[in-house]
């Protein structure tokens, strides 16, 4: 296991031994745990089958309510061959709450189409469809958890200090940075190991495309993006280099992506004048391809556009992905980018040129198909999103790529550049995390994105599976040990790649 000699990794493994992830599932499946698993969907086979024998395919597992209730809204599924949009899903591990809590009489639950249970049985009274999930989870749950660490950031947060804040707030900056970066590198390696497992089943470029699509979905639209990533080869069919102009190939790709995403069912007269010409071209292109891709097409309701910035709208993200899909062998492009990078700032600038500053006459001046034309052109992708793609996708993928080839020198370079990558923008979850761990918003020590990710990793590895009183959490002992030994913990130690 990488970094097995670090203080952080030893305590993290001790925490897993004390309350192992898989043991938690078999012994006590709580609504919170089942909810996280359902939103992640680590399934070993599809479609599913309900307890009444109907086929079930999940297009979007739904979105949780702010109060963390067991009710998920705006789910999209295909139930017995019929698309169910804007459906509600009830998380009920034991499967007896529908009638026990009188949900059948509560108007708030009138939209529930599916009850997700762990080992429950379908009741003999009238109720929504039930699906029992214990038989469907993938055998590689641990790898799935490492691959989907971002899911565990969405936990209940408050500003009350944790019990580990006493030793942490007194740590010197050097010792604190060392501890947090150990957590960040642990995160990097674990995501890379999960990708490496995927690379044993499919080729490396397919794994890369899957994660690039998901990263463009950000938090709310990862699922529909993940669905489209499965069909990259079909989306590229017929787009030879002999096309008359690159723009025609680009528009055809954008038509396929937007059409498969369910965004081309518009009446052109409802669009602004600046959008009608472009929409006319891509809608005609989609008419030619629609019959061969009807099985890929998603209903527009599967996308969640609430609370997202215009620049993050899925229409614009899909149009940007079309530019990337025109790049042959994109995996080799990123490897070459990494090989020629001498400093993170240089790499950040070059990647912004490669990914974000593509020339697009329409999407360079529009947020959406319905949007007005912008006065000044905007980059298709900003530095904040590029930072997240690099940290969550490219660095782990490169680490997995070099790990398969036993290239230890380049593995060390990946980790070194990961630790030096410039910090991303601060946000409320990071601020809340600092207040919980330190008892105050201590941020002056943060010098890189790895410092920020390390804090989130602590919340995932320790706080995420404990209660609000920190019961059974081992991180306070870890922090106490670091505090007592901070005299000999120096920056730079225990960083990089472990010997195999």
Coordinates of C-alpha atoms in Angstrom, one line a residue:
X1 CA 0.0 0.0 0.0
X2 CA 1.5 3.4 -1.0
X3 CA 2.7 5.6 1.9
X4 CA 2.1 2.8 4.4
X5 CA 4.9 4.3 6.5
X6 CA 3.4 7.7 7.1
X7 CA 1.7 8.5 10.4
X8 CA -1.5 9.4 8.5
X9 CA -1.7 6.2 6.6
X10 CA -1.1 4.0 9.7
X11 CA -3.9 5.7 11.6
X12 CA -6.2 5.6 8.6
X13 CA -5.7 1.9 8.2
X14 CA -6.2 1.5 12.0
X15 CA -9.5 3.3 11.6
X16 CA -10.5 0.9 8.8
X17 CA -9.5 -2.1 10.8
X18 CA -11.6 -0.8 13.7
X19 CA -14.7 -0.2 11.6
X20 CA -14.2 -1.6 8.2
X21 CA -16.3 -0.3 5.3
X22 CA -17.5 -3.7 4.1
X23 CA -18.2 -4.9 7.7
X24 CA -20.3 -1.8 8.2
X25 CA -22.5 -2.8 5.2
X26 CA -23.1 -6.3 6.4
X27 CA -23.7 -5.6 10.0
X28 CA -25.6 -2.3 10.0
X29 CA -26.9 -0.6 6.9
X30 CA -28.1 2.8 8.0
X31 CA -30.1 5.2 5.8
X32 CA -27.1 7.4 5.5
X33 CA -24.8 4.6 4.2
X34 CA -27.4 3.3 1.8
X35 CA -28.1 6.8 0.6
X36 CA -24.4 7.3 -0.2
X37 CA -24.2 4.0 -2.0
X38 CA -27.3 4.6 -4.0
X39 CA -26.0 8.0 -5.1
X40 CA -22.7 6.3 -6.1
X41 CA -24.3 3.3 -7.8
X42 CA -21.4 0.8 -7.7
X43 CA -23.4 -1.9 -9.4
X44 CA -22.1 -5.1 -10.8
X45 CA -24.9 -5.6 -13.3
X46 CA -27.6 -3.6 -15.1
X47 CA -30.5 -3.5 -15.5
X48 CA -31.9 -4.2 -12.1
X49 CA -35.1 -6.1 -11.3
X50 CA -37.7 -4.9 -8.8
X51 CA -39.2 -7.3 -6.2
X52 CA -42.3 -7.5 -8.4
X53 CA -40.2 -8.6 -11.4
X54 CA -40.1 -5.4 -13.4
X55 CA -36.9 -4.3 -15.1
X56 CA -35.3 -1.2 -13.8
X57 CA -32.5 1.0 -15.3
X58 CA -31.2 4.1 -13.4
X59 CA -30.4 7.1 -15.5
X60 CA -30.1 9.5 -12.5
X61 CA -30.4 8.2 -8.8
X62 CA -31.8 11.6 -7.7
X63 CA -30.8 14.5 -5.6
X64 CA -30.9 14.7 -1.8
X65 CA -32.9 17.3 0.2
X66 CA -30.9 19.9 2.3
X67 CA -32.2 18.3 5.5
X68 CA -30.6 14.9 4.6
X69 CA -34.0 13.2 4.6
X70 CA -34.3 9.7 3.1
X71 CA -36.3 11.1 0.2
X72 CA -34.4 11.8 -3.0
X73 CA -36.0 13.9 -5.6
X74 CA -35.8 14.4 -9.4
X75 CA -34.6 10.8 -10.1
X76 CA -34.8 9.5 -13.7
X77 CA -35.3 5.8 -14.4
X78 CA -36.6 3.4 -17.0
X79 CA -39.1 1.2 -15.2
X80 CA -40.5 -1.7 -17.2
X81 CA -39.6 0.1 -20.5
X82 CA -41.2 3.4 -19.5
X83 CA -39.2 6.5 -18.7
X84 CA -40.0 7.9 -15.2
X85 CA -38.8 11.6 -15.0
X86 CA -38.9 13.8 -11.9
X87 CA -39.6 10.7 -9.8
X88 CA -38.9 10.4 -6.0
X89 CA -36.9 7.6 -4.4
X90 CA -37.3 6.6 -0.7
X91 CA -34.2 5.2 1.0
X92 CA -35.4 2.5 3.5
X93 CA -32.8 -0.1 4.5
X94 CA -35.3 -2.4 6.3
X95 CA -38.1 -1.8 3.9
X96 CA -41.0 -1.4 6.4
X97 CA -41.3 2.4 6.8
X98 CA -43.7 2.9 3.9
X99 CA -46.7 1.8 6.0
X100 CA -45.2 2.0 9.5
X101 CA -44.7 5.7 9.1
X102 CA -47.9 6.2 7.1
X103 CA -46.1 7.5 4.0
X104 CA -48.9 6.1 2.0
X105 CA -51.2 8.8 3.5
X106 CA -48.6 11.6 3.4
X107 CA -49.0 14.0 0.4
X108 CA -45.2 14.7 0.6
X109 CA -44.5 11.1 -0.5
X110 CA -47.1 11.0 -3.3
X111 CA -44.3 11.2 -6.0
X112 CA -42.4 8.2 -4.7
X113 CA -42.0 5.7 -7.5
X114 CA -39.3 3.5 -6.0
X115 CA -38.3 2.3 -2.5
X116 CA -34.6 1.3 -2.2
X117 CA -34.1 -1.3 0.5
X118 CA -31.1 -3.3 1.7
X119 CA -32.6 -6.7 2.5
X120 CA -36.2 -5.9 2.9
X121 CA -39.1 -7.7 1.3
X122 CA -41.9 -6.3 -0.8
X123 CA -45.0 -5.7 1.4
X124 CA -48.2 -7.4 0.6
X125 CA -50.1 -4.1 0.6
X126 CA -50.2 -1.5 -2.2
X127 CA -47.0 0.5 -2.4
X128 CA -44.4 1.8 -4.9
X129 CA -41.9 -0.6 -6.6
X130 CA -39.3 -2.0 -4.2
X131 CA -35.7 -2.9 -5.2
X132 CA -33.4 -4.9 -2.9
X133 CA -29.8 -3.8 -3.4
X134 CA -27.6 -6.2 -1.4
X135 CA -27.4 -8.6 -4.4
X136 CA -26.4 -5.8 -6.8
X137 CA -23.4 -4.1 -5.2
X138 CA -20.1 -4.6 -7.0
X139 CA -17.5 -6.9 -5.5
X140 CA -15.0 -4.1 -5.6
X141 CA -16.8 -1.8 -3.1
X142 CA -13.5 -0.6 -1.6
X143 CA -12.1 0.4 -5.0
X144 CA -15.4 2.2 -5.8
X145 CA -15.2 4.1 -2.5
X146 CA -11.6 5.3 -3.3
X147 CA -12.6 6.2 -6.8
X148 CA -15.6 8.3 -5.6
X149 CA -14.1 10.1 -2.7
X150 CA -15.7 13.3 -3.9
X151 CA -19.1 11.9 -3.0
X152 CA -18.2 11.8 0.6
X153 CA -17.6 15.6 0.7
X154 CA -21.4 16.1 0.8
X155 CA -21.9 15.3 4.5
X156 CA -23.6 17.2 7.2
X157 CA -21.4 20.1 8.2
X158 CA -21.5 22.6 11.1
X159 CA -19.0 24.9 12.7
X160 CA -18.7 23.1 16.1
X161 CA -15.1 22.1 16.8
X162 CA -14.2 18.4 16.7
X163 CA -12.4 16.8 19.6
X164 CA -9.2 16.8 17.6
X165 CA -9.1 20.6 17.4
X166 CA -7.1 21.0 20.6
X167 CA -3.9 19.3 19.4
X168 CA -4.4 20.5 15.8
X169 CA -4.7 24.2 16.6
X170 CA -1.4 24.1 18.5
X171 CA 0.5 22.4 15.7
X172 CA 3.2 24.4 14.0
X173 CA 2.5 25.2 10.4
X174 CA 5.3 22.8 9.2
X175 CA 3.9 19.8 11.1
X176 CA 0.4 20.7 10.0
X177 CA 1.3 20.9 6.3
X178 CA 3.1 17.5 6.6
X179 CA 0.2 15.8 8.1
X180 CA -2.4 17.2 5.8
X181 CA -0.3 16.5 2.7
X182 CA 0.1 12.9 3.8
X183 CA -3.7 12.8 3.7
X184 CA -3.7 14.4 0.2
X185 CA -1.2 11.9 -1.2
X186 CA -3.2 9.1 0.3
X187 CA -6.2 10.4 -1.5
X188 CA -4.2 10.6 -4.8
X189 CA -2.9 7.1 -4.5
X190 CA -6.2 5.5 -3.7
X191 CA -8.0 7.1 -6.6
X192 CA -5.1 6.1 -8.8
X193 CA -5.4 2.5 -7.6
X194 CA -9.1 2.5 -8.4
X195 CA -8.4 3.7 -11.9
X196 CA -5.7 1.1 -12.2
X197 CA -8.2 -1.6 -11.4
X198 CA -10.5 -0.2 -14.2
X199 CA -7.5 -0.3 -16.6
X200 CA -7.3 -4.1 -16.1
X201 CA -10.8 -4.3 -17.6
X202 CA -10.9 -1.6 -20.3
X203 CA -8.2 0.4 -22.1
X204 CA -6.6 3.4 -20.5
X205 CA -8.2 6.0 -22.8
X206 CA -11.7 4.7 -22.0
X207 CA -11.0 5.1 -18.3
X208 CA -9.7 8.7 -19.0
X209 CA -12.8 9.6 -21.0
X210 CA -15.1 8.2 -18.3
X211 CA -13.5 10.5 -15.6
X212 CA -13.3 13.5 -17.9
X213 CA -17.0 13.3 -18.6
X214 CA -17.8 12.9 -15.0
X215 CA -15.6 15.8 -14.0
X216 CA -17.5 18.0 -16.5
X217 CA -20.7 17.1 -14.7
X218 CA -19.3 18.6 -11.5
X219 CA -21.5 17.6 -8.5
X220 CA -25.0 17.7 -9.8
X221 CA -24.7 16.2 -13.3
X222 CA -22.1 13.5 -12.9
X223 CA -24.6 10.7 -13.6
X224 CA -25.8 11.8 -17.0
X225 CA -22.2 12.6 -18.0
X226 CA -21.2 9.1 -16.9
X227 CA -23.9 7.6 -19.0
X228 CA -22.7 9.5 -22.2
X229 CA -19.1 8.5 -21.5
X230 CA -19.9 4.9 -22.1
X231 CA -20.6 5.7 -25.8
X232 CA -17.6 7.7 -26.8
X233 CA -16.7 5.4 -29.7
X234 CA -20.2 5.6 -31.1
X235 CA -20.3 9.4 -30.7
X236 CA -17.1 9.5 -32.8
X237 CA -18.2 7.2 -35.6
X238 CA -18.1 8.7 -39.1
X239 CA -16.0 11.7 -38.0
X240 CA -13.0 11.1 -40.3
X241 CA -10.2 13.5 -40.8
X242 CA -11.4 13.9 -44.4
X243 CA -14.3 16.1 -43.3
X244 CA -14.5 19.2 -45.4
X245 CA -13.7 21.5 -42.5
X246 CA -13.0 21.0 -38.8
X247 CA -16.0 23.1 -38.0
X248 CA -18.4 20.7 -39.7
X249 CA -17.0 17.7 -37.7
X250 CA -17.2 19.8 -34.6
X251 CA -20.8 20.8 -35.1
X252 CA -21.8 17.2 -35.9
X253 CA -20.2 16.1 -32.6
X254 CA -21.9 18.9 -30.7
X255 CA -25.2 17.9 -32.3
X256 CA -24.7 14.3 -31.2
X257 CA -23.8 15.2 -27.6
X258 CA -26.6 17.8 -27.3
X259 CA -29.1 15.5 -29.0
X260 CA -28.2 12.5 -26.8
X261 CA -28.4 14.8 -23.8
X262 CA -32.0 15.6 -24.7
X263 CA -31.4 19.3 -25.5
X264 CA -32.4 19.5 -29.2
X265 CA -36.2 19.3 -28.7
X266 CA -36.6 23.0 -29.0
X267 CA -38.7 25.2 -31.3
X268 CA -36.3 27.4 -33.1
X269 CA -38.6 30.4 -33.0
X270 CA -38.4 30.4 -29.2
X271 CA -34.6 30.9 -29.4
X272 CA -32.8 34.3 -29.6
X273 CA -31.9 35.4 -33.1
X274 CA -28.2 34.8 -32.4
X275 CA -28.9 31.2 -31.7
X276 CA -31.2 30.3 -34.5
X277 CA -28.6 29.8 -37.3
X278 CA -26.4 27.5 -35.1
X279 CA -29.4 25.6 -33.8
X280 CA -30.7 25.0 -37.3
X281 CA -27.4 23.5 -38.4
X282 CA -27.0 21.1 -35.4
X283 CA -30.6 20.1 -35.4
X284 CA -30.4 19.0 -39.1
X285 CA -27.2 17.1 -38.3
X286 CA -29.0 15.4 -35.3
X287 CA -31.9 14.4 -37.5
X288 CA -29.5 12.3 -39.6
X289 CA -27.9 10.5 -36.6
X290 CA -30.9 10.3 -34.2
X291 CA -32.3 7.0 -35.4
X292 CA -28.9 5.2 -34.8
X293 CA -28.5 6.8 -31.3
X294 CA -32.0 6.6 -29.9
X295 CA -30.9 4.1 -27.3
X296 CA -28.3 6.5 -25.9
X297 CA -30.6 9.6 -25.7
X298 CA -31.4 10.9 -22.3
X299 CA -34.6 12.9 -21.3
X300 CA -33.8 16.5 -20.6
X301 CA -35.2 16.1 -17.1
X302 CA -32.2 14.0 -16.1
X303 CA -30.1 17.1 -15.8
X304 CA -30.1 19.3 -12.7
X305 CA -29.6 23.0 -13.6
X306 CA -30.7 24.4 -10.2
X307 CA -28.1 26.6 -8.5
X308 CA -25.4 26.2 -11.1
X309 CA -23.5 29.1 -12.7
X310 CA -24.3 29.8 -16.4
X311 CA -20.7 28.8 -17.3
X312 CA -21.3 25.4 -15.8
X313 CA -24.5 24.6 -17.7
X314 CA -24.4 21.1 -19.2
X315 CA -25.1 22.4 -22.7
X316 CA -21.9 24.3 -22.7
X317 CA -20.0 21.5 -21.0
X318 CA -21.1 19.1 -23.7
X319 CA -20.1 21.5 -26.4
X320 CA -16.7 21.7 -24.8
X321 CA -16.4 18.0 -24.7
X322 CA -17.0 17.9 -28.4
X323 CA -13.8 19.9 -28.9
X324 CA -11.9 17.3 -26.8
X325 CA -13.4 14.4 -28.7
X326 CA -11.9 15.7 -31.9
X327 CA -8.5 15.2 -30.4
X328 CA -7.2 11.8 -31.5
X329 CA -5.5 9.7 -28.7
X330 CA -6.2 12.3 -26.0
X331 CA -4.4 10.1 -23.5
X332 CA -1.1 10.6 -25.4
X333 CA -1.8 14.3 -25.5
X334 CA -1.9 14.5 -21.7
X335 CA 1.1 12.3 -21.3
X336 CA 3.1 14.6 -23.6
X337 CA 1.8 17.6 -21.6
X338 CA 3.1 16.0 -18.4
X339 CA 6.4 15.1 -19.9
X340 CA 7.1 18.7 -21.1
X341 CA 5.9 20.4 -17.9
X342 CA 8.7 21.8 -15.8
X343 CA 6.7 23.7 -13.2
X344 CA 3.0 23.6 -12.1
X345 CA 2.3 27.2 -13.1
X346 CA 3.6 26.5 -16.6
X347 CA 1.5 23.3 -16.7
X348 CA -1.6 25.2 -15.6
X349 CA -1.2 27.8 -18.3
X350 CA -0.5 25.3 -21.1
X351 CA -3.5 23.2 -20.0
X352 CA -5.7 26.3 -20.0
X353 CA -4.7 26.9 -23.6
X354 CA -5.2 23.2 -24.5
X355 CA -8.6 22.6 -22.8
X356 CA -10.2 25.9 -22.2
X357 CA -9.3 28.3 -25.0
X358 CA -10.7 26.4 -27.9
X359 CA -12.1 28.7 -30.7
X360 CA -15.9 28.2 -30.9
X361 CA -17.9 30.9 -32.8
X362 CA -21.1 30.1 -31.0
X363 CA -20.2 28.7 -27.5
X364 CA -17.5 31.3 -27.1
X365 CA -20.3 33.9 -26.8
X366 CA -23.2 31.9 -25.4
X367 CA -23.8 30.2 -22.1
X368 CA -26.8 28.2 -23.4
X369 CA -28.9 27.8 -26.5
X370 CA -31.5 30.1 -25.0
X371 CA -29.0 32.7 -23.8
X372 CA -28.3 36.0 -25.3
X373 CA -25.1 36.7 -27.2
X374 CA -22.3 37.8 -24.8
X375 CA -20.6 41.1 -25.6
X376 CA -17.1 39.6 -25.0
X377 CA -16.0 36.0 -25.8
X378 CA -15.5 33.7 -22.8
X379 CA -13.2 30.7 -22.5
X380 CA -15.0 27.4 -22.7
X381 CA -13.4 26.3 -19.5
X382 CA -12.0 28.4 -16.7
X383 CA -8.9 27.8 -14.5
X384 CA -11.0 26.7 -11.5
X385 CA -12.6 23.8 -13.4
X386 CA -9.3 23.0 -15.0
X387 CA -7.7 22.8 -11.6
X388 CA -10.3 20.3 -10.4
X389 CA -9.9 18.2 -13.6
X390 CA -6.1 18.1 -13.1
X391 CA -6.3 17.1 -9.4
X392 CA -9.3 14.7 -9.5
X393 CA -8.7 13.1 -12.9
X394 CA -5.4 13.8 -14.7
X395 CA -2.9 13.3 -11.8
X396 CA -4.6 10.1 -10.6
X397 CA -4.8 8.8 -14.2
X398 CA -1.2 9.6 -14.8
X399 CA -0.2 7.9 -11.6
X400 CA -2.1 4.8 -12.5
X401 CA -0.6 4.9 -16.0
X402 CA 3.0 5.0 -14.7
X403 CA 2.2 2.6 -11.9
X404 CA 1.2 -0.1 -14.4
X405 CA 4.6 0.4 -16.1
X406 CA 6.6 0.4 -12.9
X407 CA 8.0 3.8 -13.8
X408 CA 8.9 5.0 -10.3
X409 CA 10.7 8.2 -11.4
X410 CA 7.6 9.5 -13.2
X411 CA 5.4 8.4 -10.3
X412 CA 7.5 10.6 -8.0
X413 CA 7.2 13.5 -10.5
X414 CA 3.3 13.2 -10.5
X415 CA 3.2 13.3 -6.7
X416 CA 5.7 16.2 -6.5
X417 CA 3.7 18.3 -9.0
X418 CA 0.5 17.3 -7.2
X419 CA 1.8 18.7 -4.0
X420 CA 3.0 22.0 -5.7
X421 CA -0.1 22.6 -7.7
X422 CA -1.5 26.1 -7.0
X423 CA -4.5 26.3 -4.6
X424 CA -8.0 26.5 -5.9
X425 CA -10.7 29.0 -4.9
X426 CA -11.8 28.7 -1.3
X427 CA -15.4 27.6 -0.6
X428 CA -17.8 27.2 2.3
X429 CA -17.2 23.5 2.8
X430 CA -13.4 24.1 3.2
X431 CA -14.1 27.0 5.6
X432 CA -16.5 24.8 7.7
X433 CA -13.9 22.0 7.7
X434 CA -11.2 24.3 9.0
X435 CA -13.5 25.6 11.8
X436 CA -14.3 22.0 12.9
X437 CA -10.7 20.8 12.9
X438 CA -9.0 23.9 14.3
X439 CA -11.7 25.7 16.2
X440 CA -11.1 28.7 14.0
X441 CA -10.7 29.6 10.3
X442 CA -7.0 29.0 10.2
X443 CA -5.9 29.2 6.6
X444 CA -2.6 31.1 6.3
X445 CA -0.7 27.8 6.1
X446 CA -2.4 26.7 2.9
X447 CA 0.0 27.0 0.0
X448 CA -1.3 24.4 -2.6
X449 CA -4.4 22.5 -3.7
X450 CA -2.9 19.5 -1.9
X451 CA -3.4 21.3 1.4
X452 CA -7.0 21.9 0.6
X453 CA -7.6 18.3 -0.5
X454 CA -5.9 16.9 2.5
X455 CA -8.4 18.6 4.8
X456 CA -11.3 17.1 2.8
X457 CA -9.6 13.7 3.0
X458 CA -9.4 13.9 6.8
X459 CA -13.2 14.6 6.8
X460 CA -13.7 11.6 4.6
X461 CA -11.4 9.1 6.3
X462 CA -12.3 9.9 9.9
X463 CA -15.2 12.4 10.4
X464 CA -17.4 11.0 7.6
X465 CA -18.0 7.7 9.4
X466 CA -18.2 9.1 12.9
X467 CA -21.1 10.8 14.7
X468 CA -21.2 14.5 15.8
X469 CA -19.6 13.6 19.1
X470 CA -16.5 12.0 17.4
X471 CA -17.3 8.6 19.0
X472 CA -15.0 5.8 17.6
X473 CA -13.0 8.4 15.6
X474 CA -9.2 7.8 15.8
X475 CA -8.1 11.1 14.3
X476 CA -7.8 12.8 17.7
X477 CA -5.2 10.2 18.7
X478 CA -3.4 10.7 15.4
X479 CA -3.4 14.5 15.9
X480 CA -2.2 14.1 19.4
X481 CA 0.7 11.9 18.3
X482 CA 1.7 14.5 15.6
X483 CA 1.5 17.2 18.3
X484 CA 3.8 15.3 20.7
X485 CA 6.3 14.4 17.9
X486 CA 6.2 17.6 15.8
X487 CA 9.7 18.4 16.8
X488 CA 11.0 15.7 14.4
X489 CA 8.3 15.9 11.6
X490 CA 9.9 17.9 8.8
X491 CA 8.4 19.1 5.5
X492 CA 9.4 16.7 2.6
X493 CA 9.5 13.5 4.6
X494 CA 7.3 10.6 3.7
X495 CA 6.2 12.3 0.5
X496 CA 6.3 10.8 -2.9
X497 CA 6.1 7.2 -4.0
X498 CA 6.5 4.1 -1.8
X499 CA 8.8 1.4 -3.1
X500 CA 6.8 -1.5 -4.5

